[in-house]
Each structure stands twice: as structure tokens, then as C-alpha cells.
């Protein structure tokens, strides 16, 4: 009841804040200043912000801080080159999850030639977490250096004293240089492999599983492409990323300030070819949602479960149910948002990519709930948070 009242109050406050003052005084608004007001999610449709502009926060993630949700994502631009970082990472804020205020560019792509985050680099899937000990907001993101395609496979760090930024770029790196995964058998560390094995052959698969690429990248650091962050109940944070040429996902522990890697990490399903990770916790267990690797094209989602973040992890299959479940409803995962103050209430956040015109990419937000102990995502043309009521 209290929550319901607070939600209604928040809605009224937000509604008032969205009305231009001149409109209130004169009793009417000029037509071109009409602000859209949302009371539901409409997956796949244009979703406008408080400036009536399609939200530009792709591959995003959400930080909940001081009763406000902050949505960070890739600012895409028009046309073929629109996936490169010409602007940076954009931030929006909301108290009701339907209506988002444009908070501007949180991390700007740099004008400085040679900077790791130079305009024209690739900055993807930014995620922000708050560090209680340092009071800093910590952003990590997938970084590809300008002009190098997707070969750099680095992770980038930026920090700020405010949730909305501006964030200052700190460094980029390949994690876990010269470190072995925690569960990597001693006997395999010195094992050698042929390096010219043909991809996808049984011998190659076996070598990948045993650590062919892990060893190849040990000197330079492990590859880090699609990524997410997760903060556990004990305050420990983890960086989860597609590694080993996207063949194997790694879960890596971050230091107490969240700004470095401790060197402790584990490999998940070597050779499983998973990307687009999103990790959340329910009833003491960890769930990792991912996609397969088909570039910008959608494929079937898959979800994994573990009682300990270091494993063992088991596969629960595809959480999507119904028509187009095999294509994740034409989307790819980016984040799972736990709804504050509710049990068994999550939002699946996905991207419907439009690589020919990246700025037109759409957001697929759908309810995720546990049905018979299995995380389940179903399509809805339109829905709102009342769907979680009574759970
Ligand atoms: C799929 C990834 O999930 C995206 O974030 C992006 O890296 C594209 N691949 C690039 O093809």
C-alpha cells in the first residue's frame, strides 16, 4: 500500500516536472513543446525521452541510486558509421522507469588523436556501479580502438563523483594478464597445443576447451568484448565478459574500489560461444543470461544458474517462451533490472539492433519472472509494472 502510494506520488511529481512552466501558467502549450508522458512499456516502438527525442542509450545498463534509476548506454548516430563512438555514453534518469529525463553525455568520446576513447573508437555496453567505500561512480565499458575493428577487445574504465557524470576516462586494458582461472588444473598449465588447428573441428574444440586461446592471450591479457557488471550482496563486484574470441565467457573479480581486476577469474562453458551477458541474483542463486554470437542479428537466448559465482554453472536453456522465442523476440540481452522493493520482479532489457542506421535501434523491455523455478520471458505488445503485483 505504502509502495503504491509512493508510486502514485512519484508519478504526480514526475508529471508536474515534465510540464513546461509556461504551459502551466498560460494553461496551454505550444504544439511543438508537447511532452509525451508514458504509463507503460511498448517494446520495439520509438521511446521518447523528456525532450521528446528517441532515447539514445543502446547496449545499456541501469544504476539504482538514491531512489533514482540511471540508464547508461551507447549514443549511436545516423548511418553506417553510427556504431562508432562519435559522442560517447549517454545517461538518462527516471523514478518510474517509463519516463526518462535526458541527463546528457556522461562520458564524452575524445577529440584528442591517439586517445583510447578517440572519436571513431567503439564504446559498447557501458555499465555503472556505485562504490560505497570511495563514494565514486565507476563505469566500465567494452572498448575497441579506432581503426582496429574488433581486434583490440579491451575493457575501459571511467569514474565520476556524480551519477550523471561527467565521467573521466582512467584506463583501458585486457584483464587477467598472466593469471590462471581459479579452477584451471595444474596439469594443463604446461600442456602445449598445435596452434594451426582448423576452427570448429573436434580437435580444435577440445583445444579451445583446454585453453588454447587462454594461453595465447596470457601475456597480453585476456580478451574482453561484450561485458556487464554485477555487485553482490557483500559489496564485491564482478566484471563479466566474452573472452577468447567470444568463445568463452569469463567472470572476473574487481578490487574493493571496483577500479582494477584482482586476477581471480573463472571460465564459463569454454567454447560455448556466448555474449551479451546480464547477471542477476534470485533467492540466493546467480543467473547469467546471454546470447549466441551472430553479430547484430538476433539468436536464441540462454540462461545459466549457479549457487556460487565461481561455479559450477548449469545451463537452464532458453528463458523465452512463445512466438519468436528462438530469436529472443528479435533482440539481444543487455541487462536484467531487479525492480526495487519487489520479489521475483525483473525487467529483461534487450536491444533490437539496426546496424544500417544504429540510432534507430529499439529497446525491448519485457517482464522476467520465475515460473516453476525457471526464469521466464514472454512477449507483451504493451505492459506496465502492475504485471508484478501479487507476486
Ligand atoms: C554483438 C554484440 O553483442 C554487440 O554489442 C556488438 O559488439 C556487435 N556484436 C558487433 O557486431
XYZ file of C-alpha atoms and ligand atoms in Angstrom:
402
model
C 0.000 0.000 0.000
C 2.797 2.336 1.087
C 4.709 1.453 -2.104
C 1.614 2.013 -4.215
C 1.104 5.440 -2.655
C 4.766 6.311 -3.208
C 4.498 5.207 -6.838
C 1.434 7.395 -7.345
C 3.162 10.320 -5.662
C 6.261 9.809 -7.820
C 4.053 9.714 -10.897
C 2.406 13.036 -9.979
C 5.750 14.672 -9.161
C 7.215 13.433 -12.447
C 4.188 14.530 -14.415
C 4.460 18.017 -12.927
C 8.195 18.148 -13.598
C 7.581 17.255 -17.234
C 5.123 20.089 -17.798
C 6.839 23.226 -19.061
C 6.196 26.098 -16.598
C 4.920 28.352 -19.401
C 2.314 25.732 -20.211
C 1.090 25.706 -16.628
C 0.843 29.475 -16.463
C -0.921 30.012 -19.760
C -2.996 26.863 -19.471
C -1.874 25.615 -22.877
C 1.349 24.511 -24.557
C 2.691 25.272 -27.997
C 2.170 22.164 -30.140
C 5.884 21.542 -30.734
C 6.560 21.518 -26.995
C 4.115 18.775 -26.079
C 5.929 16.342 -23.823
C 4.959 12.713 -24.179
C 4.022 11.018 -20.952
C 4.356 7.269 -20.714
C 2.457 4.948 -18.422
C 3.537 1.678 -19.979
C 6.332 -0.065 -21.894
C 5.806 -0.634 -25.620
C 8.696 -2.889 -26.657
C 10.074 -2.134 -30.103
C 8.326 1.210 -30.523
C 10.072 4.589 -30.565
C 10.572 5.530 -26.898
C 10.946 9.260 -26.394
C 12.707 10.984 -23.510
C 11.783 14.179 -21.649
C 12.886 16.169 -24.727
C 10.540 14.128 -26.942
C 13.559 12.512 -28.633
C 14.044 8.757 -29.122
C 16.154 7.522 -26.197
C 19.771 7.034 -27.260
C 21.222 4.542 -24.776
C 21.883 1.277 -26.576
C 23.601 -1.749 -25.039
C 22.667 -0.107 -21.766
C 22.572 -0.860 -18.085
C 20.876 0.654 -15.061
C 22.205 2.000 -11.790
C 19.729 2.469 -8.943
C 20.979 5.158 -6.588
C 19.177 7.436 -4.080
C 15.721 6.364 -5.240
C 16.501 7.117 -8.867
C 17.193 4.821 -11.795
C 20.028 5.934 -14.107
C 20.170 4.409 -17.586
C 23.571 4.495 -19.298
C 24.034 3.421 -22.890
C 25.805 3.892 -26.192
C 24.957 7.103 -28.007
C 24.541 5.923 -31.597
C 24.422 8.200 -34.618
C 22.869 8.012 -38.065
C 24.119 5.955 -40.963
C 26.593 3.151 -41.463
C 29.318 4.614 -39.223
C 26.805 5.242 -36.475
C 28.051 2.445 -34.306
C 31.406 4.076 -33.652
C 31.645 6.393 -30.674
C 31.229 9.866 -32.112
C 29.565 11.202 -28.985
C 30.090 8.740 -26.114
C 27.952 7.337 -23.333
C 24.606 8.962 -22.618
C 22.724 9.000 -19.312
C 19.003 9.270 -18.503
C 17.276 9.321 -15.127
C 13.853 8.149 -14.013
C 11.862 7.408 -10.897
C 9.119 5.368 -12.564
C 11.048 3.543 -15.344
C 8.604 4.721 -18.043
C 9.660 8.385 -18.294
C 13.315 9.231 -18.751
C 14.981 12.607 -18.354
C 17.891 13.242 -20.674
C 20.899 13.883 -18.393
C 23.274 14.462 -21.312
C 26.561 12.826 -22.228
C 28.102 11.080 -19.214
C 31.367 10.087 -20.910
C 32.485 12.015 -23.986
C 34.438 10.423 -26.788
C 37.732 12.306 -27.015
C 38.842 14.822 -29.665
C 42.459 14.004 -28.866
C 44.134 11.912 -31.605
C 45.564 8.713 -30.152
C 43.341 8.704 -27.075
C 41.956 5.224 -26.329
C 38.453 6.703 -26.478
C 39.109 8.891 -29.503
C 36.049 9.713 -31.615
C 35.680 6.794 -34.019
C 36.628 4.170 -31.450
C 33.911 1.699 -30.414
C 32.416 2.140 -26.947
C 29.819 -0.512 -26.192
C 27.670 -1.795 -23.345
C 28.657 0.748 -20.647
C 27.676 -0.240 -17.103
C 27.934 1.908 -13.962
C 28.143 0.784 -10.332
C 28.479 2.834 -7.161
C 31.296 2.169 -4.734
C 30.174 2.736 -1.129
C 33.757 2.866 0.191
C 35.102 5.513 -2.182
C 31.862 7.328 -2.976
C 32.751 7.083 -6.674
C 30.571 6.062 -9.584
C 32.523 3.530 -11.624
C 31.859 2.911 -15.310
C 33.326 0.000 -17.300
C 32.650 -0.480 -21.000
C 33.736 -2.576 -23.965
C 36.329 -0.617 -25.930
C 37.665 -1.141 -29.428
C 40.451 1.173 -30.514
C 39.866 3.422 -33.513
C 40.555 1.805 -36.879
C 41.170 -1.668 -35.468
C 37.769 -3.263 -35.983
C 37.019 -5.524 -33.037
C 40.563 -6.816 -32.555
C 41.626 -4.769 -29.510
C 38.972 -6.431 -27.284
C 39.627 -4.221 -24.267
C 37.647 -3.007 -21.304
C 37.660 0.688 -20.395
C 37.260 2.448 -17.053
C 35.880 5.916 -16.293
C 34.904 7.400 -12.915
C 32.832 10.264 -11.580
C 31.726 11.816 -8.294
C 28.183 12.199 -9.633
C 25.910 9.525 -11.030
C 25.164 11.536 -14.154
C 28.820 12.427 -14.726
C 30.834 13.831 -16.327
C 32.969 10.670 -16.138
C 36.736 10.904 -16.506
C 38.425 8.226 -18.581
C 41.036 6.406 -16.468
C 42.454 3.489 -18.479
C 41.729 0.622 -20.814
C 43.167 -2.855 -20.537
C 42.941 -6.531 -21.234
C 42.210 -8.210 -17.921
C 43.936 -11.018 -16.052
C 47.307 -10.751 -17.702
C 49.456 -13.789 -16.825
C 46.801 -15.116 -14.436
C 45.218 -18.572 -14.486
C 41.497 -19.132 -13.878
C 40.876 -20.237 -10.285
C 39.798 -23.725 -11.262
C 42.341 -24.303 -14.017
C 44.007 -27.693 -13.468
C 47.705 -27.523 -12.597
C 48.447 -30.301 -15.070
C 47.076 -28.243 -18.001
C 49.192 -25.176 -17.391
C 52.224 -26.607 -19.153
C 50.317 -28.541 -21.820
C 51.113 -27.441 -25.375
C 48.847 -27.443 -28.432
C 49.150 -27.171 -32.140
C 48.240 -23.584 -32.999
C 47.209 -24.281 -36.599
C 44.132 -26.391 -35.850
C 41.177 -25.761 -38.169
C 38.312 -23.888 -36.443
C 35.259 -25.927 -35.401
C 36.942 -29.325 -35.861
C 36.682 -31.701 -32.874
C 40.422 -31.377 -32.211
C 40.154 -27.578 -32.233
C 37.115 -27.645 -29.925
C 38.998 -29.794 -27.472
C 41.990 -27.488 -27.590
C 39.758 -24.405 -27.033
C 38.121 -26.079 -24.082
C 41.520 -26.938 -22.652
C 42.717 -23.332 -23.001
C 44.349 -22.828 -26.408
C 43.259 -19.154 -26.636
C 43.563 -18.643 -22.899
C 47.265 -19.413 -23.187
C 47.626 -17.459 -26.431
C 46.383 -14.291 -24.672
C 48.015 -14.763 -21.300
C 50.959 -12.398 -21.973
C 48.820 -9.553 -23.309
C 45.805 -10.129 -21.069
C 42.524 -11.894 -21.801
C 40.189 -10.515 -24.481
C 37.190 -8.595 -23.161
C 34.310 -7.776 -25.521
C 30.586 -7.817 -24.565
C 30.513 -7.163 -20.845
C 28.423 -6.415 -17.805
C 28.993 -5.678 -14.120
C 27.410 -7.204 -11.072
C 27.591 -6.114 -7.400
C 26.887 -8.883 -4.913
C 25.123 -8.513 -1.561
C 28.510 -8.427 0.207
C 29.631 -5.434 -1.898
C 32.038 -7.439 -4.078
C 31.839 -6.533 -7.743
C 32.405 -8.689 -10.810
C 33.183 -7.923 -14.462
C 31.646 -10.499 -16.787
C 32.891 -10.534 -20.365
C 33.107 -12.522 -23.593
C 36.688 -13.633 -23.968
C 38.850 -15.983 -26.046
C 37.499 -14.680 -29.400
C 33.956 -14.699 -27.977
C 34.190 -18.447 -27.445
C 34.307 -18.412 -23.663
C 32.757 -16.133 -21.054
C 34.914 -15.050 -18.085
C 33.728 -13.853 -14.670
C 36.397 -11.706 -13.016
C 36.530 -10.232 -9.548
C 37.137 -6.468 -9.214
C 39.176 -4.878 -6.433
C 37.435 -3.228 -3.475
C 37.400 0.161 -5.248
C 35.952 -1.534 -8.379
C 38.689 0.074 -10.485
C 41.008 -2.902 -11.145
C 40.937 -6.660 -11.568
C 42.141 -8.816 -8.663
C 43.338 -11.573 -11.005
C 40.745 -14.022 -9.700
C 38.535 -15.310 -12.503
C 36.728 -18.323 -13.845
C 35.854 -19.558 -17.346
C 32.252 -20.442 -18.192
C 31.383 -23.104 -20.732
C 34.627 -22.996 -22.739
C 33.777 -22.915 -26.450
C 30.103 -22.119 -25.665
C 30.198 -19.005 -27.892
C 28.170 -16.750 -25.607
C 27.961 -12.943 -25.491
C 25.652 -10.127 -24.313
C 25.900 -11.144 -20.625
C 23.461 -9.975 -17.951
C 23.855 -11.304 -14.414
C 21.369 -11.149 -11.552
C 20.611 -12.910 -8.300
C 17.386 -14.526 -7.148
C 16.764 -16.424 -3.940
C 20.485 -16.809 -3.234
C 21.382 -18.170 -6.692
C 23.125 -16.437 -9.577
C 21.621 -16.323 -13.071
C 23.550 -15.336 -16.158
C 21.614 -14.528 -19.309
C 23.489 -14.459 -22.611
C 23.040 -14.721 -26.363
C 24.875 -16.632 -29.028
C 27.305 -14.841 -31.347
C 25.670 -13.775 -34.625
C 26.847 -10.173 -34.887
C 23.907 -7.752 -34.927
C 21.409 -10.481 -35.808
C 19.272 -11.960 -33.057
C 19.553 -15.565 -31.931
C 18.264 -17.656 -29.054
C 18.946 -16.503 -25.506
C 20.325 -18.931 -22.968
C 20.437 -18.762 -19.192
C 22.812 -20.342 -16.696
C 22.489 -20.855 -12.956
C 24.964 -21.271 -10.096
C 24.768 -21.265 -6.317
C 28.281 -19.865 -6.128
C 29.523 -17.212 -8.521
C 32.675 -19.287 -9.123
C 30.544 -22.199 -10.250
C 29.675 -24.844 -11.063
C 27.242 -23.286 -13.568
C 24.447 -25.272 -15.168
C 22.511 -24.410 -18.311
C 18.738 -23.887 -17.984
C 18.167 -23.380 -21.717
C 16.196 -20.571 -23.313
C 14.132 -18.444 -20.882
C 11.987 -17.019 -23.710
C 8.591 -18.571 -24.334
C 6.173 -18.146 -27.245
C 6.396 -16.888 -30.815
C 9.904 -15.717 -31.791
C 11.347 -17.085 -28.548
C 14.122 -18.612 -30.666
C 15.147 -15.074 -31.691
C 14.765 -13.538 -28.228
C 11.826 -11.597 -29.723
C 14.240 -10.043 -32.237
C 16.554 -8.663 -29.592
C 19.802 -9.297 -27.728
C 20.208 -9.072 -23.952
C 21.987 -6.160 -22.323
C 20.815 -6.065 -18.689
C 18.425 -7.600 -16.187
C 16.949 -4.971 -13.906
C 15.651 -6.042 -10.488
C 12.609 -3.922 -9.592
C 13.280 -2.178 -6.300
C 11.165 -3.332 -3.392
C 9.708 -6.316 -5.250
C 10.441 -10.031 -5.149
C 10.576 -12.087 -8.311
C 10.208 -8.969 -10.472
C 12.825 -8.227 -13.104
C 12.947 -6.446 -16.410
C 14.703 -8.082 -19.325
C 16.419 -5.265 -21.226
C 17.391 -6.063 -24.796
C 18.431 -4.243 -27.940
C 16.842 -4.636 -31.348
C 19.853 -3.521 -33.374
C 19.524 -1.621 -36.657
C 23.112 -1.637 -37.990
C 22.201 0.279 -41.187
C 21.061 3.181 -39.035
C 22.201 2.473 -35.454
C 20.428 5.488 -33.915
C 17.105 3.849 -34.814
C 17.818 0.803 -32.610
C 14.862 -0.137 -30.411
C 14.572 -1.230 -26.812
C 12.888 -4.482 -25.911
C 11.966 -4.389 -22.247
C 9.927 -7.338 -21.034
C 8.984 -8.756 -17.640
C 11.143 -11.602 -16.374
C 9.705 -13.741 -13.609
C 10.348 -17.195 -12.222
C 7.833 -19.807 -13.293
C 8.346 -23.257 -11.795
C 11.784 -22.078 -10.636
C 12.830 -21.165 -14.187
C 13.392 -17.568 -15.304
C 10.786 -16.894 -17.987
C 10.399 -14.072 -20.503
C 7.197 -13.649 -22.543
C 6.352 -11.098 -25.212
C 3.908 -8.242 -24.480
C 2.942 -5.563 -27.020
C 2.356 -3.241 -24.098
C 2.715 -3.750 -20.362
C 3.301 -1.962 -17.084
C 4.718 -2.721 -13.660
C 1.340 -3.832 -12.300
C 2.130 -7.139 -14.005
C 4.324 -7.892 -10.968
C 1.568 -7.220 -8.443
C 0.512 -10.041 -6.167
C 3.819 -11.877 -6.562
C 27.157 -8.271 -30.966
C 27.443 -7.612 -29.671
O 26.633 -8.127 -28.706
C 27.269 -6.117 -29.824
O 27.436 -5.485 -28.599
C 28.251 -5.684 -30.840
O 29.544 -5.908 -30.349
C 28.048 -6.430 -32.118
N 28.103 -7.848 -31.913
C 29.089 -6.068 -33.154
O 28.929 -6.860 -34.284
